[in-house]
CSV table of C-alpha atoms in Angstrom, one decimal:
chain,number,residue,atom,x,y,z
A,486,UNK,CA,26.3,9.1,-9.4
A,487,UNK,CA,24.7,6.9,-12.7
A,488,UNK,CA,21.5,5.1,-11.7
A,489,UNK,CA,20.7,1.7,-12.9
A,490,UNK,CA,18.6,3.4,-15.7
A,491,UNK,CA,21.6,6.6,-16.7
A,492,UNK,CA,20.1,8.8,-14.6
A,493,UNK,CA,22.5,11.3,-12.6
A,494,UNK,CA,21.7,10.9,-8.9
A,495,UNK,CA,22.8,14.1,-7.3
A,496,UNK,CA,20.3,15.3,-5.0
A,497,UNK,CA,19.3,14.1,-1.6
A,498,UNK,CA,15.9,15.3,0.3
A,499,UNK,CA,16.4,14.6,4.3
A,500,UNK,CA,13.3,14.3,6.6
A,501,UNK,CA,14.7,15.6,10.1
A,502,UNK,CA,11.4,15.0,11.9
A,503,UNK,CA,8.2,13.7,11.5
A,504,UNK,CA,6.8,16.2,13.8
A,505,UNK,CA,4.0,18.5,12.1
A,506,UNK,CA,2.4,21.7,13.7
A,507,UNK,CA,-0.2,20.9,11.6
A,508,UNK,CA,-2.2,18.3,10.7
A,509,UNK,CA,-3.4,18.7,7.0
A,510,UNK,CA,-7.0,16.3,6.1
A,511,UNK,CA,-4.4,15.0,2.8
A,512,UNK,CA,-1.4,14.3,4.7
A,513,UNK,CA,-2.9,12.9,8.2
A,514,UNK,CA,-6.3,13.1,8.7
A,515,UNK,CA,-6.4,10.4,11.3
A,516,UNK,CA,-4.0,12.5,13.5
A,517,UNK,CA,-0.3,11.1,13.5
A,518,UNK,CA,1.6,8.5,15.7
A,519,UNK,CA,5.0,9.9,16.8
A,520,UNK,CA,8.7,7.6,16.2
A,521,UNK,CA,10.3,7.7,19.8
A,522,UNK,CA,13.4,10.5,19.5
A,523,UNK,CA,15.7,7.7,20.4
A,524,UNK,CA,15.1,6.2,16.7
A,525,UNK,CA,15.4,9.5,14.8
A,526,UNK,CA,18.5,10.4,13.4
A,527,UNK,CA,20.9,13.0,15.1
A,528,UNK,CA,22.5,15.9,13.1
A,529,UNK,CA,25.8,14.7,14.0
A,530,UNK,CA,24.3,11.2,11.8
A,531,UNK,CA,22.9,12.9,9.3
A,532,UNK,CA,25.8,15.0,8.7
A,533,UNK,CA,27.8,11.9,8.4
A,534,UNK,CA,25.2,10.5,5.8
A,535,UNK,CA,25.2,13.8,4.0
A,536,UNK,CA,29.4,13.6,4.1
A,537,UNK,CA,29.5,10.2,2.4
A,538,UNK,CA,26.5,10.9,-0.1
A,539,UNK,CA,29.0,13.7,-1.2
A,540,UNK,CA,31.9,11.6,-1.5
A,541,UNK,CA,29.1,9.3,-4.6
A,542,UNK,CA,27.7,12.2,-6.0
A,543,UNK,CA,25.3,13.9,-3.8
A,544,UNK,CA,25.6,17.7,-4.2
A,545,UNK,CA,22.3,19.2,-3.5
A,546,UNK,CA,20.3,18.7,-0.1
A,547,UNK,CA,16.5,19.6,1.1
A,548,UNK,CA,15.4,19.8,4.8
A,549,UNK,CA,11.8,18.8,5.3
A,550,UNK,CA,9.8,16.9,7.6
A,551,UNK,CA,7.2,16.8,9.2
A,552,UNK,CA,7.8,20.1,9.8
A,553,UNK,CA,11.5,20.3,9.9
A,554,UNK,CA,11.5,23.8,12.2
A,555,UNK,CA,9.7,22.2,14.5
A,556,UNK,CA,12.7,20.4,15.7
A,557,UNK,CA,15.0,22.2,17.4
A,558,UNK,CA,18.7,23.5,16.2
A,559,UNK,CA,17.2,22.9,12.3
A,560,UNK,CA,19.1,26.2,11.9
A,561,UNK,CA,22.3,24.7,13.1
A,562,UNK,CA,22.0,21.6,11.1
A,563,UNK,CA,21.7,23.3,8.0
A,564,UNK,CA,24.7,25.3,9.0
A,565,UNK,CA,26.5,21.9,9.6
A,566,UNK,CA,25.4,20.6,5.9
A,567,UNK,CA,26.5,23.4,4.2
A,568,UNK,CA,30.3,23.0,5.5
A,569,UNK,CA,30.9,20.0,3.6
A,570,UNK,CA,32.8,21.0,0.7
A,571,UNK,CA,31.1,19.6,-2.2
A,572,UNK,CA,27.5,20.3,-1.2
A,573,UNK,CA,26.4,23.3,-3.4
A,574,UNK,CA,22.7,23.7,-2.3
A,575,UNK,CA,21.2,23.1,1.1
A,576,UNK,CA,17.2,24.4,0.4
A,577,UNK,CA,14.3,23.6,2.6
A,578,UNK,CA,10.5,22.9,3.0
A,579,UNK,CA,8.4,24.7,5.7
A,580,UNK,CA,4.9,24.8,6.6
A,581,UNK,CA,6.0,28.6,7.0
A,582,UNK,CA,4.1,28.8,10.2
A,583,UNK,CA,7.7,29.2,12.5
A,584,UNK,CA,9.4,30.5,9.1
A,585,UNK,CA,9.1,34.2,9.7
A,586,UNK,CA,10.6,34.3,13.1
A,587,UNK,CA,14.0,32.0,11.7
A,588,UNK,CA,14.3,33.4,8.6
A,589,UNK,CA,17.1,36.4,9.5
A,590,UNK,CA,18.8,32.6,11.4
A,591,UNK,CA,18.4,30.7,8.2
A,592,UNK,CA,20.0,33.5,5.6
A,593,UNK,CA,22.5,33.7,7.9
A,594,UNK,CA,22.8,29.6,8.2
A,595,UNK,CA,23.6,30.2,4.6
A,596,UNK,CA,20.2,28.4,3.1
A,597,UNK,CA,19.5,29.0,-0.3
A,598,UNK,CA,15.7,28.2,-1.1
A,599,UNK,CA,12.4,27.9,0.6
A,600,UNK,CA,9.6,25.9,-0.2
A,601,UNK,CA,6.5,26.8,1.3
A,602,UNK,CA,3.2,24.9,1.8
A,603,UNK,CA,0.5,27.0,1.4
A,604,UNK,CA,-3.3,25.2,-0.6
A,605,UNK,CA,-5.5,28.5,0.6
A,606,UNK,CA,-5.6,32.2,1.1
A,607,UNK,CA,-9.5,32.0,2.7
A,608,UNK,CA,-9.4,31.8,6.5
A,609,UNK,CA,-12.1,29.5,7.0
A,610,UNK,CA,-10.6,26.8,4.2
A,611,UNK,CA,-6.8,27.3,5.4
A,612,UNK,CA,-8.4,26.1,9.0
A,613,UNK,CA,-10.5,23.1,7.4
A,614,UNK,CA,-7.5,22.1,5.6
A,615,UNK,CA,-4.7,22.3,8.3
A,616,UNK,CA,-7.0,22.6,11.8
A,617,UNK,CA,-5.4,26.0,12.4
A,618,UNK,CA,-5.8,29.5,12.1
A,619,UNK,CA,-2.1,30.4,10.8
A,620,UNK,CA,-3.4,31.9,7.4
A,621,UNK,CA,-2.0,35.2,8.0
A,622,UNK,CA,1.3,34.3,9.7
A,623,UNK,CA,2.3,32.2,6.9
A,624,UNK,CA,1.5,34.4,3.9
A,625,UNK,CA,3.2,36.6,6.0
A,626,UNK,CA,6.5,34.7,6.0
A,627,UNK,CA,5.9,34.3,2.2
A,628,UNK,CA,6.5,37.9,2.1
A,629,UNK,CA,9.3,37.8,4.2
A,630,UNK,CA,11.3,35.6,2.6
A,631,UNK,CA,10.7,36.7,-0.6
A,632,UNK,CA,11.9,40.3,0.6
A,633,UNK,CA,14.9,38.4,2.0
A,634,UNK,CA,16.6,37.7,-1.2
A,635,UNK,CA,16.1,33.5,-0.5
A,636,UNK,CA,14.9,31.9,-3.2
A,637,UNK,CA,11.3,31.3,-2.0
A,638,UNK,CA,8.2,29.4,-3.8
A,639,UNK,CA,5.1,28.3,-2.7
A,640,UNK,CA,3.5,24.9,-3.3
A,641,UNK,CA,-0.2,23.9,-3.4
A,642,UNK,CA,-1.9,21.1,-3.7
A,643,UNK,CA,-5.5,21.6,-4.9
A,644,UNK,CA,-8.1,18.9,-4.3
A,645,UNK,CA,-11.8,18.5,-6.1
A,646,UNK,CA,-13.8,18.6,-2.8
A,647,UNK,CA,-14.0,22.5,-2.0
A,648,UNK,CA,-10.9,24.3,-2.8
A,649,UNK,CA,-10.7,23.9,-6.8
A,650,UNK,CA,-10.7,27.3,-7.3
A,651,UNK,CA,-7.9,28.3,-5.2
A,652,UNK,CA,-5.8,29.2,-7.9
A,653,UNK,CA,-7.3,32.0,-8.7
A,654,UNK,CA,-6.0,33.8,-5.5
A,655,UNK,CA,-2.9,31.9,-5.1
A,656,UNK,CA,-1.6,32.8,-8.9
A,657,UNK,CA,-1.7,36.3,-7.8
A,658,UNK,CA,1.1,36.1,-5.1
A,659,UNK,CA,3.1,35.9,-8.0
A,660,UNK,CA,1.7,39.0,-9.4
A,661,UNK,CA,3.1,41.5,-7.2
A,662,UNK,CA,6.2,39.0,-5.4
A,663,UNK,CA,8.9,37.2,-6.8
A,664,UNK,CA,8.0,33.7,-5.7
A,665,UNK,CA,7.1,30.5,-7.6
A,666,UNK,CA,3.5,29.6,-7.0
A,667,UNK,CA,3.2,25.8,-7.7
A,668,UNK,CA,0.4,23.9,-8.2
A,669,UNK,CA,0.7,20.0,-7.2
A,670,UNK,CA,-1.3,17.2,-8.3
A,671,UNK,CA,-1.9,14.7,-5.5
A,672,UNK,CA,-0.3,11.7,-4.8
A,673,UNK,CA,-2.1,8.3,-4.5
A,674,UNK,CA,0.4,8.4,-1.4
A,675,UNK,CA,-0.9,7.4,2.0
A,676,UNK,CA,-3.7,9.5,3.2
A,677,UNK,CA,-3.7,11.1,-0.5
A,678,UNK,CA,-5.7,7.6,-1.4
A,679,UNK,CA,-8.7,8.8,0.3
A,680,UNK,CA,-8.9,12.5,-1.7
A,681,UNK,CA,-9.3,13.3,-5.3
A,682,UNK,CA,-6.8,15.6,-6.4
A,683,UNK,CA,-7.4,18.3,-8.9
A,684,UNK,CA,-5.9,17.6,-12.6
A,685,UNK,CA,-3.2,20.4,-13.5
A,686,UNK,CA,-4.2,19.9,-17.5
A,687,UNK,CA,-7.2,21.3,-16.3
A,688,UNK,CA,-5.9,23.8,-13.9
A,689,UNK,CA,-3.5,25.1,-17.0
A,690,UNK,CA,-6.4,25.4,-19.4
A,691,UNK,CA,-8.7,27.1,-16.4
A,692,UNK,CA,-5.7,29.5,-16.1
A,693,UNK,CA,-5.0,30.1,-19.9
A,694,UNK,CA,-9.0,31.0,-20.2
A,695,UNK,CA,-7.9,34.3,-17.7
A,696,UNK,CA,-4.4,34.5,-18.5
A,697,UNK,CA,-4.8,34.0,-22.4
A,698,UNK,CA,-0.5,35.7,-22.9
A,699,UNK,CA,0.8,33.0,-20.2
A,700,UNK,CA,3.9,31.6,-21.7
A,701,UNK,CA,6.8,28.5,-21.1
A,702,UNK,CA,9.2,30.1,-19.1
A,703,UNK,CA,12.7,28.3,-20.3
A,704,UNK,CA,14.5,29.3,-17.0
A,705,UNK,CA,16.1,26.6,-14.9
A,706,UNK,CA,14.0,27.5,-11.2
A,707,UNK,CA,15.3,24.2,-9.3
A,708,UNK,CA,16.2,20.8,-8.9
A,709,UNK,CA,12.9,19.4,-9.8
A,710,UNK,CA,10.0,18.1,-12.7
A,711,UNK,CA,8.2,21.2,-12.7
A,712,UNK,CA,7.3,23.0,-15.5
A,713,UNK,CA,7.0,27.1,-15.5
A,714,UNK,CA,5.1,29.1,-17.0
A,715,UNK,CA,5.6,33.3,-17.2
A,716,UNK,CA,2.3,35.3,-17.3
A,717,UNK,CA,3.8,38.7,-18.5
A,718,UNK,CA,3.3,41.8,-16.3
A,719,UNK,CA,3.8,39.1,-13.0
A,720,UNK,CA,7.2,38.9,-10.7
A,721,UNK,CA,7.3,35.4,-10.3
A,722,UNK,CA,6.4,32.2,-12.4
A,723,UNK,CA,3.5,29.3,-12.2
A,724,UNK,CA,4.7,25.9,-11.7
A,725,UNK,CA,3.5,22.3,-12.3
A,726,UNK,CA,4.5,19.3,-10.7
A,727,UNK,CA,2.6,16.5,-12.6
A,728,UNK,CA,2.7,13.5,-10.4
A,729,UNK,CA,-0.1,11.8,-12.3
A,730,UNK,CA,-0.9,13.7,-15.4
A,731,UNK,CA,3.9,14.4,-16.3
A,732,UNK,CA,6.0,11.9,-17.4
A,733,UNK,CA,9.3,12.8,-15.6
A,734,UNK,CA,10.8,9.4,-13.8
A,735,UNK,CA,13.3,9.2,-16.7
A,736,UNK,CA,15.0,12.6,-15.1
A,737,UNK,CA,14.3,11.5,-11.9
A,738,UNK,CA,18.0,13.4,-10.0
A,739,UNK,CA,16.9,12.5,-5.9
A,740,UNK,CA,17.1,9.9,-3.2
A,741,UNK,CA,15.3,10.3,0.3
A,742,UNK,CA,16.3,10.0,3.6
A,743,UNK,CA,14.1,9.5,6.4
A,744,UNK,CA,13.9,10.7,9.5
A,745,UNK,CA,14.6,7.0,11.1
A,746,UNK,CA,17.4,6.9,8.7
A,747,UNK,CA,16.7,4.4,6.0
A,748,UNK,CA,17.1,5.4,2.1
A,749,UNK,CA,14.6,5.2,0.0
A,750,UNK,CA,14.9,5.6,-3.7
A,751,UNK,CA,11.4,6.1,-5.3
A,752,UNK,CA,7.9,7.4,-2.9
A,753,UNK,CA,6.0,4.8,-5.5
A,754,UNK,CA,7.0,1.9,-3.8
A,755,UNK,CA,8.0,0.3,-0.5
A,756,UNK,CA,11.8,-0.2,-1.1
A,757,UNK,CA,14.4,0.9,1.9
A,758,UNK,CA,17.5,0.6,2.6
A,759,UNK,CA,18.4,0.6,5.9
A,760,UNK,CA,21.3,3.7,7.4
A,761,UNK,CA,21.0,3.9,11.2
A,762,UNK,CA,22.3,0.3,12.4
A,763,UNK,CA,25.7,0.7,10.0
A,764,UNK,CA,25.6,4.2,11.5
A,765,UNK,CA,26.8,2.6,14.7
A,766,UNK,CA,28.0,-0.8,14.3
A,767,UNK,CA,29.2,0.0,10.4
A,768,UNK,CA,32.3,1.2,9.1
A,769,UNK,CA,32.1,4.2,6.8
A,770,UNK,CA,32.9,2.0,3.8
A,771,UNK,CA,29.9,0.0,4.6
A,772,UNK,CA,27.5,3.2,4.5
A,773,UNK,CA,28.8,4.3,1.0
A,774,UNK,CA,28.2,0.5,0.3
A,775,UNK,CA,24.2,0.8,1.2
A,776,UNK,CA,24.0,4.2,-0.4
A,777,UNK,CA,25.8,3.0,-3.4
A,778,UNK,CA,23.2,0.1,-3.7
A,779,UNK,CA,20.3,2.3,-2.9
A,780,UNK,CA,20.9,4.4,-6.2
A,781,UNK,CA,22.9,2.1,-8.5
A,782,UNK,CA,21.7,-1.4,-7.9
A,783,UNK,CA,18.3,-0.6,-6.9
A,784,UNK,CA,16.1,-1.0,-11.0
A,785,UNK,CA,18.2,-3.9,-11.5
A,786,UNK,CA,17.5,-5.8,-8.3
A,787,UNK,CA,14.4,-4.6,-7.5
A,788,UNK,CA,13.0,-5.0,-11.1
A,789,UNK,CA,11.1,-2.3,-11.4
A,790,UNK,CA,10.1,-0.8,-14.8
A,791,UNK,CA,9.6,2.5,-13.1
A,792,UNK,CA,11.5,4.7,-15.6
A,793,UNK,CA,10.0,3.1,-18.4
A,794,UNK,CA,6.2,3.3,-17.5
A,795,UNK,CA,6.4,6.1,-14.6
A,796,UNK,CA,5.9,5.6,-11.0
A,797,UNK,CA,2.3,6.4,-11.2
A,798,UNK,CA,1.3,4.8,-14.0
A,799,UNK,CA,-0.1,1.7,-12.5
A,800,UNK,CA,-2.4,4.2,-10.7
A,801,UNK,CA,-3.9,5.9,-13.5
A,802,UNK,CA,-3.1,4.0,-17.2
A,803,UNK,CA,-3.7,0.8,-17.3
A,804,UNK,CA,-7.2,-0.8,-16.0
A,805,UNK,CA,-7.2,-3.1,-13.9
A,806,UNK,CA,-6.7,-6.7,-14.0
A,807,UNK,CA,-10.7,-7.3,-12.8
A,808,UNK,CA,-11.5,-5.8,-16.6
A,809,UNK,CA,-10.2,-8.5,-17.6
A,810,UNK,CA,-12.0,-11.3,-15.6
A,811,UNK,CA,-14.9,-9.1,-16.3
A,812,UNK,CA,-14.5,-9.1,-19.9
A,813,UNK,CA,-13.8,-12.8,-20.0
A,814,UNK,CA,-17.0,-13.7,-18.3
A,815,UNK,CA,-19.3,-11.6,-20.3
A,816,UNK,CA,-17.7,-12.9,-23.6
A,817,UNK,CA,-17.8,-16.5,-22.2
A,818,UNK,CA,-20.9,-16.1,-20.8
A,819,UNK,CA,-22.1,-14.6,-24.2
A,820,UNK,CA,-20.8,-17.3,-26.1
A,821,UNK,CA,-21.9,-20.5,-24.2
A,822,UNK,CA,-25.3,-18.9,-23.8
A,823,UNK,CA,-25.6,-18.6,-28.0
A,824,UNK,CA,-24.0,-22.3,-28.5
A,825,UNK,CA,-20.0,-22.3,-29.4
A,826,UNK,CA,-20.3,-21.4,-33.2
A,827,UNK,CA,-23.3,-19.3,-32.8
A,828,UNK,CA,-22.0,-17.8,-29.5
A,829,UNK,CA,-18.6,-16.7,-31.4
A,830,UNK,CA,-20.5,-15.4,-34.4
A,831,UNK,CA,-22.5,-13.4,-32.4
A,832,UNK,CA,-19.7,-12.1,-30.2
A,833,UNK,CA,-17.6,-11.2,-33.5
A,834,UNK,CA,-20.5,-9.0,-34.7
A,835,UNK,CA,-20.8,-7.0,-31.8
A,836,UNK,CA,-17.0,-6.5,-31.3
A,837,UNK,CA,-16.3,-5.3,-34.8
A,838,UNK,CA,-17.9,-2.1,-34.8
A,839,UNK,CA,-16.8,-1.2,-31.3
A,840,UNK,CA,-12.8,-1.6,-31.9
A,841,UNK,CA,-13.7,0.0,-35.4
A,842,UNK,CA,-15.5,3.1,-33.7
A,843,UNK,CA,-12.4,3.0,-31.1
A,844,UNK,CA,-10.0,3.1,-34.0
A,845,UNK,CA,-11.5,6.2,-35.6
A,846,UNK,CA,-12.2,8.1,-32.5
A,847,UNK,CA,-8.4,7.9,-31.9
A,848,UNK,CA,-7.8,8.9,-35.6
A,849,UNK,CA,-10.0,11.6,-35.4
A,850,UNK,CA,-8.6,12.8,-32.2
A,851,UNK,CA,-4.9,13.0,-33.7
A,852,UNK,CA,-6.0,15.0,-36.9
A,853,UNK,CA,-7.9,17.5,-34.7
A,854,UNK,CA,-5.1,17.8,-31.9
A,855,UNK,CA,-3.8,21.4,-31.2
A,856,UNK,CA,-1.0,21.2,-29.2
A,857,UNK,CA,0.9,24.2,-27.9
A,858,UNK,CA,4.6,23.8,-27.4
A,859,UNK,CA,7.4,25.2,-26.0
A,860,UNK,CA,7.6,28.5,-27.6
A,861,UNK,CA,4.0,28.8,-27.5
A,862,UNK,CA,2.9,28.0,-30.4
A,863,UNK,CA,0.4,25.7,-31.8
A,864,UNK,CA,1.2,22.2,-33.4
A,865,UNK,CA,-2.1,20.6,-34.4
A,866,UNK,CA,-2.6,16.6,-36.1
A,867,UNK,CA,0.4,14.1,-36.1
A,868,UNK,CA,3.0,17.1,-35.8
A,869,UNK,CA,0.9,18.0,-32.3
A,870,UNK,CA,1.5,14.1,-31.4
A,871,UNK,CA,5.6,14.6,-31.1
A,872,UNK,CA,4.9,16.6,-28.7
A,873,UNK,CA,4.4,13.5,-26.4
A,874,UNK,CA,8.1,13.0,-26.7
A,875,UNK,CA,8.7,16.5,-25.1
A,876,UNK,CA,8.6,17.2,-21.6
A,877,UNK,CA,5.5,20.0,-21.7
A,878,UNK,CA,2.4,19.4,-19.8
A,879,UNK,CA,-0.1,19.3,-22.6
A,880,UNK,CA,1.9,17.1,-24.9
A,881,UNK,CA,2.1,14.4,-21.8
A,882,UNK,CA,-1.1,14.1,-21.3
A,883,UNK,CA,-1.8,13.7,-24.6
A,884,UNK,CA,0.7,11.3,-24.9
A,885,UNK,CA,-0.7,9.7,-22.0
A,886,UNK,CA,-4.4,9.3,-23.3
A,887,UNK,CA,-3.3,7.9,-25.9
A,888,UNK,CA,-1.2,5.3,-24.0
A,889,UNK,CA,-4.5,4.3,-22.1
A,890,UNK,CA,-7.2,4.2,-25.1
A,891,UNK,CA,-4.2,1.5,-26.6
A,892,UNK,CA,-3.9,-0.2,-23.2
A,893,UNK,CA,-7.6,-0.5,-22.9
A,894,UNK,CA,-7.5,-2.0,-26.8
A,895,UNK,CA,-4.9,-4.5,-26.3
A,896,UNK,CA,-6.5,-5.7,-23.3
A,897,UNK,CA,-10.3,-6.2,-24.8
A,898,UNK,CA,-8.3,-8.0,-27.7
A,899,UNK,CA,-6.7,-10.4,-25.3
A,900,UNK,CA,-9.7,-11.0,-23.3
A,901,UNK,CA,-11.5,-11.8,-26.9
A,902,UNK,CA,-9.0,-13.9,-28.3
A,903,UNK,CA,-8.6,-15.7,-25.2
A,904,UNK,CA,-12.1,-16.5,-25.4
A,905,UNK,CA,-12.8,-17.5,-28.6
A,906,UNK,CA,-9.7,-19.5,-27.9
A,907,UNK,CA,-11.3,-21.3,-25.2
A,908,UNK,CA,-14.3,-22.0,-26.7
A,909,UNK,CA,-13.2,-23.0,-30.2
A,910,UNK,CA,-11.3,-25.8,-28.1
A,911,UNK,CA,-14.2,-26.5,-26.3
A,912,UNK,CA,-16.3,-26.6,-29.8
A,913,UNK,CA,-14.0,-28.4,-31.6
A,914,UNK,CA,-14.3,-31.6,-28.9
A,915,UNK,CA,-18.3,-31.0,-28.5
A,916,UNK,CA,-18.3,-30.9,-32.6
A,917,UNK,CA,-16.2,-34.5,-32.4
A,918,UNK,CA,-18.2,-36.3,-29.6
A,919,UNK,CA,-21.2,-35.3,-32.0
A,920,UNK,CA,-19.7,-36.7,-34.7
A,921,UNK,CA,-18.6,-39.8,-33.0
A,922,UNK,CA,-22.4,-40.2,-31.7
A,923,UNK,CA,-23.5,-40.0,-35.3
A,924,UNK,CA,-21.0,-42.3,-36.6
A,925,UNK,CA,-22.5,-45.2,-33.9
């Protein structure tokens, strides 16, 4: 199915629970208040969702949760997904703390991927991060299933405060087993608010500095934004999933599904569409209706400029709107304090030099880029620039710095012009009263 913005829809992740074993500091510090069973959504409902979803374009499903083996018969819902004809993928996130002990159920259930969560391979930080001592059991079922022939990858999502350096360890899994370590940047999501993630331009320049042969690895590893790199000598691949620092909304494939059955087409924003009244009352016509909406109506009526700026922009680009006040006031401020005509002279002397030093830091940044692309090599000045057009994690956040040093320009020149507006009013009507006075 074709989105309001020509994207192709065809991907569908399904929360079956929102049940954890765990109870990571980023995700629910706070502990986590349970959603009665009787307002969750029954397999038999889900499979119905997951049946119509087909019928517009939905060929591709993840389980998650909570933790979605946690629940139980998780095994014989994926089973039930993968009957509908249509559905090419059924894949599935995991905690991998129950994974090991349901894998030989799941290969058998026909899954085809695993994503595991896995931010430590120390003990004593696994146990600060999740509140239990499971280290060992799930690197263990990161073993497993990558000795099972799934499709297994591990995600991680590194934070400033303590485990930074994580990488280091977790990059090796990939040395000796064919899994895809990825690392994560967190989400200004919920509880994520309250923790500074850890910048994966960073992380890939921290890793180059060891790894100086790692490499773009063109293979096609999923359904997702990340971006793989091959370190040669090493069974698996490093992943990125850019949340702040890509720019990927504009191949945005996916739709969620909660696991009190409302839709919701982007995490950025609040937006639902309702499932598990029409589930009961509805007719099956009216379902493909809401789904329909969910993922072709939903830019256009909500508004959104989403794909154009990214979901996450308005976390990280643009400054907010108290700059400007601030600004405001202190030109104002500058200006009345100095006398109108004095006050704008004064204010135009000092600004000058600071949007011309702005200017020619940003010049002098472009003719010294290096860039590396795709094929590794290394694009430096206004050729390096292009790169922001391409969907590598350098070139994006170059192409995002940029984007903010312009934002932060247009904005001082609207806060200046808007006062020297203001006050060139307000002088021109002092200047005639004067006049007037003189003239008596």
């Amino acid at each position: 199915m074709i989105d309001a913005a020509g994207r192709t829809i065809d991907y569908m992740r399904i929360s079956i629970t929102d049940r954890c074993n765990l109870r990571c500091r980023y995700c629910m510090p706070d502990g986590i208040t349970q959603v009665a069973m009787s307002e969750i959504l029954t397999y038999e409902e889900i499979k119905k969702i997951c049946t119509l979803a087909e019928e517009l374009g939905i060929r591709k499903i993840k389980i998650t949760g909570g933790e979605p083996l946690v629940r139980k018969g998780c095994v014989d819902l994926i089973g039930m997904i993968k009957e509908i004809p249509g559905i090419i993928q059924v894949t599935m996130t995991t905690n991998g703390v129950l994974l090991k002990e349901n894998l030989k159920a799941l290969k058998d259930a026909g899954l085809d991927g695993i994503n595991i969560s896995l931010d430590t391979l120390d003990h004593e930080k696994y146990y600060k991060i999740t509140g239990t001592d499971a280290c060992d059991t799930v690197l263990e079922a990161v073993e497993a299933s990558a000795e099972s022939g799934i499709r297994t990858k591990v995600n991680s999502v590194l934070q400033d405060a303590g485990d930074r350096q994580e990488w280091r360890a977790l990059v090796k899994l990939a040395e000796k087993l064919p899994v895809d370590v990825r690392f994560i940047e967190l989400m200004p999501i919920g509880c994520g608010k309250r923790n500074t993630g850890v910048s994966n331009l960073e992380l890939l320049d921290e890793i180059k500095k060891e790894y100086p042969d790692i490499r773009i690895d063109p293979e096609i590893h999923g359904n997702g934004p990340a971006v793989y790199y091959r370190i040669p000598g090493f069974e698996g691949s490093i992943g990125f999933i850019s949340a702040m620092h890509g720019k990927f909304c504009n191949t945005c494939n996916r739709i969620r599904l909660t696991s009190t059955g409302d839709l919701k087409p982007c995490l950025c924003y609040g937006d639902i569409y309702p499932l598990k009244e029409l589930l009961k009352s509805g007719t099956d016509d009216e379902i493909r209706e809401q789904i329909k909406h969910a993922i072709v109506i939903y830019l256009t009526s909500s508004g959104k400029q989403a794909v154009a700026d990214d979901c996450f922009t308005a976390f990280i680009s643009s400054p907010s709107s108290v700059w400007y006040g601030l600004i405001f006031m202190l030109l104002t401020a500058l200006i009345v304090y100095n006398g109108v005509e004095d006050g704008i002279e004064r204010v135009s002397k000092f600004i000058m030099p600071v949007l011309l030093i702005m200017v020619i830091g940003i010049a002098i940044f472009s003719l010294t880029l290096k860039t590396t692309l795709d094929d590794g090599t290394v694009r430096t000045g206004l050729q390096g620039l292009k790169v922001y057009m391409k969907p590598d994690l350098t070139g994006i956040t170059v192409g995002r710095f940029l984007q903010i040093t312009l934002d932060a320009m247009s904005q001082l020149f609207f806060s200046l012009s808007v006062s020297m507006g203001i006050m060139i009013t307000y002088g021109s009507y002092v200047k005639k009263d004067v006049d007037l006075n003189k003239a008596v």
